[in-house]
PDB file of C-alpha atoms in Angstrom:
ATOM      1  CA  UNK A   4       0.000   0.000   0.000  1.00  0.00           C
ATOM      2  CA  UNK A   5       1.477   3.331  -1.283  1.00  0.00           C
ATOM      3  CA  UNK A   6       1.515   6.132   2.234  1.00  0.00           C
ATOM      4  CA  UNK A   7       0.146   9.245   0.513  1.00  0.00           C
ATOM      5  CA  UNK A   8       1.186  12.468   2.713  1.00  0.00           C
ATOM      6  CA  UNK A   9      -1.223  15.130   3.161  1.00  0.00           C
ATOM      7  CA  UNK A  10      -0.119  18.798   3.566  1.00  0.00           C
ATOM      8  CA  UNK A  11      -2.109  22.134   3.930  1.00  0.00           C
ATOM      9  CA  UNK A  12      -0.348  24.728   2.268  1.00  0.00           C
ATOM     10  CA  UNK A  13      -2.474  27.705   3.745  1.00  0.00           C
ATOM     11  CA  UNK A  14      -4.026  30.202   1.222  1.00  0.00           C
ATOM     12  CA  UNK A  15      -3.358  27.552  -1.609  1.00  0.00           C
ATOM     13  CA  UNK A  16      -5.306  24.486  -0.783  1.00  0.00           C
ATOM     14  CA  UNK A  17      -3.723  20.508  -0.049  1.00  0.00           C
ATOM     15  CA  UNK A  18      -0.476  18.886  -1.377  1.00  0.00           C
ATOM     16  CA  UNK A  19      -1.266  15.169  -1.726  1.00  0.00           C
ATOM     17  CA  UNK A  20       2.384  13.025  -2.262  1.00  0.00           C
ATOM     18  CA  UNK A  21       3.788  10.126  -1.889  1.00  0.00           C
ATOM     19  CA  UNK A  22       7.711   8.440  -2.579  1.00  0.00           C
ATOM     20  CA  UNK A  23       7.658   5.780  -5.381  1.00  0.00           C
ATOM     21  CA  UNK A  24       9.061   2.769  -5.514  1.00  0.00           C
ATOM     22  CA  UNK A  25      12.430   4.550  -7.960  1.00  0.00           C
ATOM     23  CA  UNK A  26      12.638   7.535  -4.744  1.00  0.00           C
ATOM     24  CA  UNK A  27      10.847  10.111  -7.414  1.00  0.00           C
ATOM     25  CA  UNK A  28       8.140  11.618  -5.441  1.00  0.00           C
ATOM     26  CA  UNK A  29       4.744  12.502  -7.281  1.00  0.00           C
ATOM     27  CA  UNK A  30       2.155  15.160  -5.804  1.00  0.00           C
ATOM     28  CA  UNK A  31      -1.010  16.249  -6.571  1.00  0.00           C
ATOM     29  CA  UNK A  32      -1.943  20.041  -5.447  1.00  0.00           C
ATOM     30  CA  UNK A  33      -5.683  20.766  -5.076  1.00  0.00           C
ATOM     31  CA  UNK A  34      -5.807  24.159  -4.539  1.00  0.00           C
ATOM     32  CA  UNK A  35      -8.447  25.960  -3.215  1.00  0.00           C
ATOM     33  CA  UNK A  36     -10.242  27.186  -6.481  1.00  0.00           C
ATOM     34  CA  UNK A  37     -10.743  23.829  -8.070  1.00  0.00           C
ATOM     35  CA  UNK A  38      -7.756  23.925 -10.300  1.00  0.00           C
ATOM     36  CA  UNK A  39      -5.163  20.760  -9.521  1.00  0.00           C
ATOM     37  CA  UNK A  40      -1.501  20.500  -9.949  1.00  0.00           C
ATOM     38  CA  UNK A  41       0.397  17.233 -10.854  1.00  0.00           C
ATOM     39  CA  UNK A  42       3.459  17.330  -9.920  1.00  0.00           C
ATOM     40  CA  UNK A  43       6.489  15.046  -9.893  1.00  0.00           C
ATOM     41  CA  UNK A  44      10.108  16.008  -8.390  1.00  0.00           C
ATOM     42  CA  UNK A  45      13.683  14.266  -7.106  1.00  0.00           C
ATOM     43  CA  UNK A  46      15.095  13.970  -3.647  1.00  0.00           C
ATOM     44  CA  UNK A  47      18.162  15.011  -4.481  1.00  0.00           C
ATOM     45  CA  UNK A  48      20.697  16.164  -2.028  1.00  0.00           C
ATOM     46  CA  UNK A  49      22.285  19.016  -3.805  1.00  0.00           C
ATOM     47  CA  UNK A  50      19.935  21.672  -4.950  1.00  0.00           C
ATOM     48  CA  UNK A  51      21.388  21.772  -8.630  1.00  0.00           C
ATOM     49  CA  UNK A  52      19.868  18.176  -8.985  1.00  0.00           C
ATOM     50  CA  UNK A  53      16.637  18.904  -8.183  1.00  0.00           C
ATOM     51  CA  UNK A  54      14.227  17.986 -11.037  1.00  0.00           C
ATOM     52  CA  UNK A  55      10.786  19.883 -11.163  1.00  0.00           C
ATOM     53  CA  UNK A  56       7.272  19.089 -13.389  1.00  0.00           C
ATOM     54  CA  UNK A  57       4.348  21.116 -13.135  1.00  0.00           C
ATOM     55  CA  UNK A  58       1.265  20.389 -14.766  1.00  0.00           C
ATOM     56  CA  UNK A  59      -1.897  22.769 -14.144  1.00  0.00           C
ATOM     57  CA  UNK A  60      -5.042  20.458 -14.431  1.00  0.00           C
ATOM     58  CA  UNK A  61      -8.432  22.038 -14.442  1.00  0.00           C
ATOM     59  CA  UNK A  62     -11.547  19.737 -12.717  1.00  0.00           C
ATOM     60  CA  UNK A  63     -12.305  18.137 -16.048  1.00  0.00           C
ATOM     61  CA  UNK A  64      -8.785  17.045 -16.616  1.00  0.00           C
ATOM     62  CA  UNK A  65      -8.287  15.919 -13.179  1.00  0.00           C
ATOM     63  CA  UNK A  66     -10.766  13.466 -13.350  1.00  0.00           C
ATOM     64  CA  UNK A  67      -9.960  11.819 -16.567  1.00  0.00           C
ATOM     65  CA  UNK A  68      -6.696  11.472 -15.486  1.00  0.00           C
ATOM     66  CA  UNK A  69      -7.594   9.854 -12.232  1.00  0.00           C
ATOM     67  CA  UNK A  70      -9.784   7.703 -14.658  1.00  0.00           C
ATOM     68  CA  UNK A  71      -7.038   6.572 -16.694  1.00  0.00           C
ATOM     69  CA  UNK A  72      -4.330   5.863 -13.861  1.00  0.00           C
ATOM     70  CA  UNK A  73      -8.009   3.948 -12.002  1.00  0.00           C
ATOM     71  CA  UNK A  74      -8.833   2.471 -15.175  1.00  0.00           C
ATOM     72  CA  UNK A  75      -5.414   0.363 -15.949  1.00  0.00           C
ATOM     73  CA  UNK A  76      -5.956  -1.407 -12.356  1.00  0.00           C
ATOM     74  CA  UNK A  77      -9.707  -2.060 -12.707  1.00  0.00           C
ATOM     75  CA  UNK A  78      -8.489  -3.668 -16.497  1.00  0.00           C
ATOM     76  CA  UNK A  79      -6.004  -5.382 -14.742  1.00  0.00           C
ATOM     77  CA  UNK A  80      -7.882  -6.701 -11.979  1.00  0.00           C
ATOM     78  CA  UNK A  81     -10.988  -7.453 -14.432  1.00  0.00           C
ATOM     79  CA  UNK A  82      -8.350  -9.525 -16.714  1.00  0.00           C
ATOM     80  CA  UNK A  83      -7.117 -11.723 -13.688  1.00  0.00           C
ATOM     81  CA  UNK A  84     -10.406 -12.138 -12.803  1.00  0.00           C
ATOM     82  CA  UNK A  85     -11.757 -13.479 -16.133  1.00  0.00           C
ATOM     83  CA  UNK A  86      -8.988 -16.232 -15.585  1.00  0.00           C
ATOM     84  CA  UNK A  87     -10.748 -17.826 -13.147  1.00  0.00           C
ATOM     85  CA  UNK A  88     -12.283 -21.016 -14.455  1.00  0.00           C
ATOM     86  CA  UNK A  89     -16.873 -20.942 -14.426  1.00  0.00           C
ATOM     87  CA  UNK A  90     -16.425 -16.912 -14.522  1.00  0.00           C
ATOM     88  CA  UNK A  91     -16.692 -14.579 -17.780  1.00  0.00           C
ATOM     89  CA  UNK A  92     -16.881 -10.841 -17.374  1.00  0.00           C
ATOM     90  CA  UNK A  93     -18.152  -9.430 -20.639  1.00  0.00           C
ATOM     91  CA  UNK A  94     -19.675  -6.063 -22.110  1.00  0.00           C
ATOM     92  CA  UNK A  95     -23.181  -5.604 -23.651  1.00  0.00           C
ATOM     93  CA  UNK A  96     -23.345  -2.738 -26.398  1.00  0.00           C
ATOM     94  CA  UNK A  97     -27.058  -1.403 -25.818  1.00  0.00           C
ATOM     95  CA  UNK A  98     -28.647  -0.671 -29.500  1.00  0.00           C
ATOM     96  CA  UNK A  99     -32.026   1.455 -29.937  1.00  0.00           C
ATOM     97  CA  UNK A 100     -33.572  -2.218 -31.042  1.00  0.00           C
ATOM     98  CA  UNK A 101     -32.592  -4.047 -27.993  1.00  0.00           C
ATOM     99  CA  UNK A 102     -35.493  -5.081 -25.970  1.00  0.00           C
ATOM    100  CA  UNK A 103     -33.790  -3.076 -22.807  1.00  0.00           C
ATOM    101  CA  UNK A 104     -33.447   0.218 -24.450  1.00  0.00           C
ATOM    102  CA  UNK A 105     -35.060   2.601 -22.267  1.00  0.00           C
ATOM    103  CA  UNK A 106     -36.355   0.158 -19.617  1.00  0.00           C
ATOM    104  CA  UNK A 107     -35.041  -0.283 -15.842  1.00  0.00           C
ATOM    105  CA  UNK A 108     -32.072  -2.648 -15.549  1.00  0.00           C
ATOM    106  CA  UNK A 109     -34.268  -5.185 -13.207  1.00  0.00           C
ATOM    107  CA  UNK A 110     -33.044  -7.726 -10.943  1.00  0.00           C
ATOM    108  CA  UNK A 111     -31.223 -10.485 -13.170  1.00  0.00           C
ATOM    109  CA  UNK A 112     -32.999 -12.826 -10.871  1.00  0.00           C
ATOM    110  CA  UNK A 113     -36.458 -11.594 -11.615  1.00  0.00           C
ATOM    111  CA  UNK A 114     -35.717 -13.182 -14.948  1.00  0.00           C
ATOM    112  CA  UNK A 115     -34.256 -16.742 -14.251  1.00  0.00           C
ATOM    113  CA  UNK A 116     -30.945 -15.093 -14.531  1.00  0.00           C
ATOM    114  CA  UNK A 117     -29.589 -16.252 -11.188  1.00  0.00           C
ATOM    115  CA  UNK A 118     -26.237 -15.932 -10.316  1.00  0.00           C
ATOM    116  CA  UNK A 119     -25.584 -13.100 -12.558  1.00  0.00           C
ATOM    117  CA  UNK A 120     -24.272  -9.497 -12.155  1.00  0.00           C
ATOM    118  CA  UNK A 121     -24.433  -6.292 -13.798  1.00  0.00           C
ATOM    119  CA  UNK A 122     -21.417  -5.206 -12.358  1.00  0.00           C
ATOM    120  CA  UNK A 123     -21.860  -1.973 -13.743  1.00  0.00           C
ATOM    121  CA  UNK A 124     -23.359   0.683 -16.444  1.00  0.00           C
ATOM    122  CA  UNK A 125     -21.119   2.822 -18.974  1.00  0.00           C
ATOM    123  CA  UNK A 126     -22.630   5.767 -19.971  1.00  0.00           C
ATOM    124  CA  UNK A 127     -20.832   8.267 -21.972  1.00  0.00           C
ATOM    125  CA  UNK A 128     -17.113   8.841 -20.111  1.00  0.00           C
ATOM    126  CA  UNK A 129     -19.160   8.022 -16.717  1.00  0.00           C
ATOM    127  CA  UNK A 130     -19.219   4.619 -15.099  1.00  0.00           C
ATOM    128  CA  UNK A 131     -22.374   3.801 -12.435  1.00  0.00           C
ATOM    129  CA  UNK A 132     -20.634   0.778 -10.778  1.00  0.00           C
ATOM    130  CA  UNK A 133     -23.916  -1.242  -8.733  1.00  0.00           C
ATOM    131  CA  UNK A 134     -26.954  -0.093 -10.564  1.00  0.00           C
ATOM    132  CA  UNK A 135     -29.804  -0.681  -8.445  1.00  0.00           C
ATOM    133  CA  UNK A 136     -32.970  -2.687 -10.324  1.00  0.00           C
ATOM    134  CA  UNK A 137     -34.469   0.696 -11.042  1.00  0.00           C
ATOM    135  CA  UNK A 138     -31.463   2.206 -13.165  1.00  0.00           C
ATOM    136  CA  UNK A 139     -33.114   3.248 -16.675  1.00  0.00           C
ATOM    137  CA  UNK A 140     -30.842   1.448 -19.602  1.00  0.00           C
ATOM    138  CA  UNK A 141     -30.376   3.776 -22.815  1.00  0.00           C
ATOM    139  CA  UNK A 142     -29.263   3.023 -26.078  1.00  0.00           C
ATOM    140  CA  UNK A 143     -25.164   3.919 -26.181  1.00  0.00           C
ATOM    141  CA  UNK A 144     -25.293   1.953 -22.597  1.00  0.00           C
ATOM    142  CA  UNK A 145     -22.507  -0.774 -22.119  1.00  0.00           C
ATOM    143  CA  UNK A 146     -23.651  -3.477 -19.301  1.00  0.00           C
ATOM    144  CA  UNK A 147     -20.826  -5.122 -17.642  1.00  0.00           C
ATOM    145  CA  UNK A 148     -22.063  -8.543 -16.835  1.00  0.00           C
ATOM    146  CA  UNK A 149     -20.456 -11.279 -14.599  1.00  0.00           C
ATOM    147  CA  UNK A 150     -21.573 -14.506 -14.042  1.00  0.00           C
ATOM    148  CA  UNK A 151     -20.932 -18.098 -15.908  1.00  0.00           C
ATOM    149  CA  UNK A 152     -20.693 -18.209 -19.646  1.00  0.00           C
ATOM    150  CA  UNK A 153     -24.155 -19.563 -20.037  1.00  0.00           C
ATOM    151  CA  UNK A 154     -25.937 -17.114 -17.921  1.00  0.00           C
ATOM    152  CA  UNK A 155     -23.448 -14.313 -19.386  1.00  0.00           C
ATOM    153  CA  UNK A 156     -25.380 -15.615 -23.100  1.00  0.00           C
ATOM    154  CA  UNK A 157     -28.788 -15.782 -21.347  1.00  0.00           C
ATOM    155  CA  UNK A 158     -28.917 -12.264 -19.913  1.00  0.00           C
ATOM    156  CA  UNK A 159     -27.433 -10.893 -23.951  1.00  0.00           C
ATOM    157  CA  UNK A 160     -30.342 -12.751 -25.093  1.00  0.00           C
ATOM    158  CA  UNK A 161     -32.985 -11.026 -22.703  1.00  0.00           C
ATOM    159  CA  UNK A 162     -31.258  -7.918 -23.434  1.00  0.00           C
ATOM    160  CA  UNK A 163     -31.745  -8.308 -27.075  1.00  0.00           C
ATOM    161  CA  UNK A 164     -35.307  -9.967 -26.840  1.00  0.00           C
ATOM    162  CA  UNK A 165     -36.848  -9.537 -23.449  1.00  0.00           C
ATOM    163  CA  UNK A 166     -37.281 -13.270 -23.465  1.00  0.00           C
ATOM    164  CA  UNK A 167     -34.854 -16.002 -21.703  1.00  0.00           C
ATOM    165  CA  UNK A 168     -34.414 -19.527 -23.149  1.00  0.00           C
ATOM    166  CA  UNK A 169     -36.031 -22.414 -21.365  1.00  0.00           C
ATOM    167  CA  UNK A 170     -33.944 -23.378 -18.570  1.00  0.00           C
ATOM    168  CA  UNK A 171     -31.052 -25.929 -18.569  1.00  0.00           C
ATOM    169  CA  UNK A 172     -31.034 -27.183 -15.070  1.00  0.00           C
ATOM    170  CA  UNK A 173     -27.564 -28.263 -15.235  1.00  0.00           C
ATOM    171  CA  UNK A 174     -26.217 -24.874 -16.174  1.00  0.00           C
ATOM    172  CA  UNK A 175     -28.175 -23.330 -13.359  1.00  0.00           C
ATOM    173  CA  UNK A 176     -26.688 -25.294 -11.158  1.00  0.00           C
ATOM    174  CA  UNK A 177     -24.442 -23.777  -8.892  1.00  0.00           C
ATOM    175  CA  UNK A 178     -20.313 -24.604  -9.851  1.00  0.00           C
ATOM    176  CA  UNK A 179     -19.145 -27.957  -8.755  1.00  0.00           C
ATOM    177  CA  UNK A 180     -22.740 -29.685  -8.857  1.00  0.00           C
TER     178      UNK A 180
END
């Protein structure tokens, strides 16, 4: 776990830092009036060593950055995770013809879809990670679904149709049955 050090800088706002792994140290200034500064500099003994970047972010940038440096862990982490033998984590590309345009998501469950996840809902640059049963679906929507292969196919199809195949008791079964 990386220590981040918090420091008021009065007038200015909060210097956020930490050392990395090299010794470089990386900072993040949110001042008072929104604006953020990313900064990165050496500890370096002698003064003439010292090596400065400063980087004014406004809120917009901020966040996509944070996004991107988030993203490549939650990519990572999904990866590892879709390693794992019984699990698939895939994405559903909403259309305007799919039967969940513009409906609530729903409880997978509701729908013979037990055991399966909607991990989360892409809309736009914005992710809403959780989405409760009443979270309206709209065409340009991705769906990140977890759950076994088969039930990952089922829930595309009732996303597509609004209709789930018949059963397959074996695939419903829970792993190692």
């Amino acid at each position: 776990m990386v220590d981040v050090r918090r420091v008021k800088l009065p007038g200015v706002g909060v210097l956020h830092s930490f050392v990395a792994e090299d010794g470089g140290k990386v900072g993040v200034i949110a001042h008072r009036s929104g604006a953020n500064d990313l900064i990165t500099f050496s500890d370096a003994e002698s003064p003439d060593e010292v090596t400065k970047i400063s980087i004014r972010l406004n809120e917009d940038e901020a966040h996509t950055l944070a996004e991107l440096l988030g993203g490549t862990q939650i990519t990572e982490s999904l990866a590892a995770l879709d390693q794992i033998p019984g699990l698939s984590i895939d994405w559903f590309a909403v259309d305007y013809d799919d039967h969940i345009a513009g409906q609530p998501l729903g409880a997978p469950a509701d729908h013979g879809l037990i055991g399966l996840t909607v991990v989360a809902v892409v809309r736009g640059e914005a992710a809403n990670p959780g989405p409760g049963p009443d979270f309206k679906v709209f065409p340009g929507d991705t769906l990140v679904v977890a759950g076994s292969p088969e039930k990952v196919a089922k829930a595309f199809d009732f996303f597509r149709t609004g209709t789930v195949a018949a059963r397959d008791a074996l695939a419903d079964a829970p792993p190692g049955n």
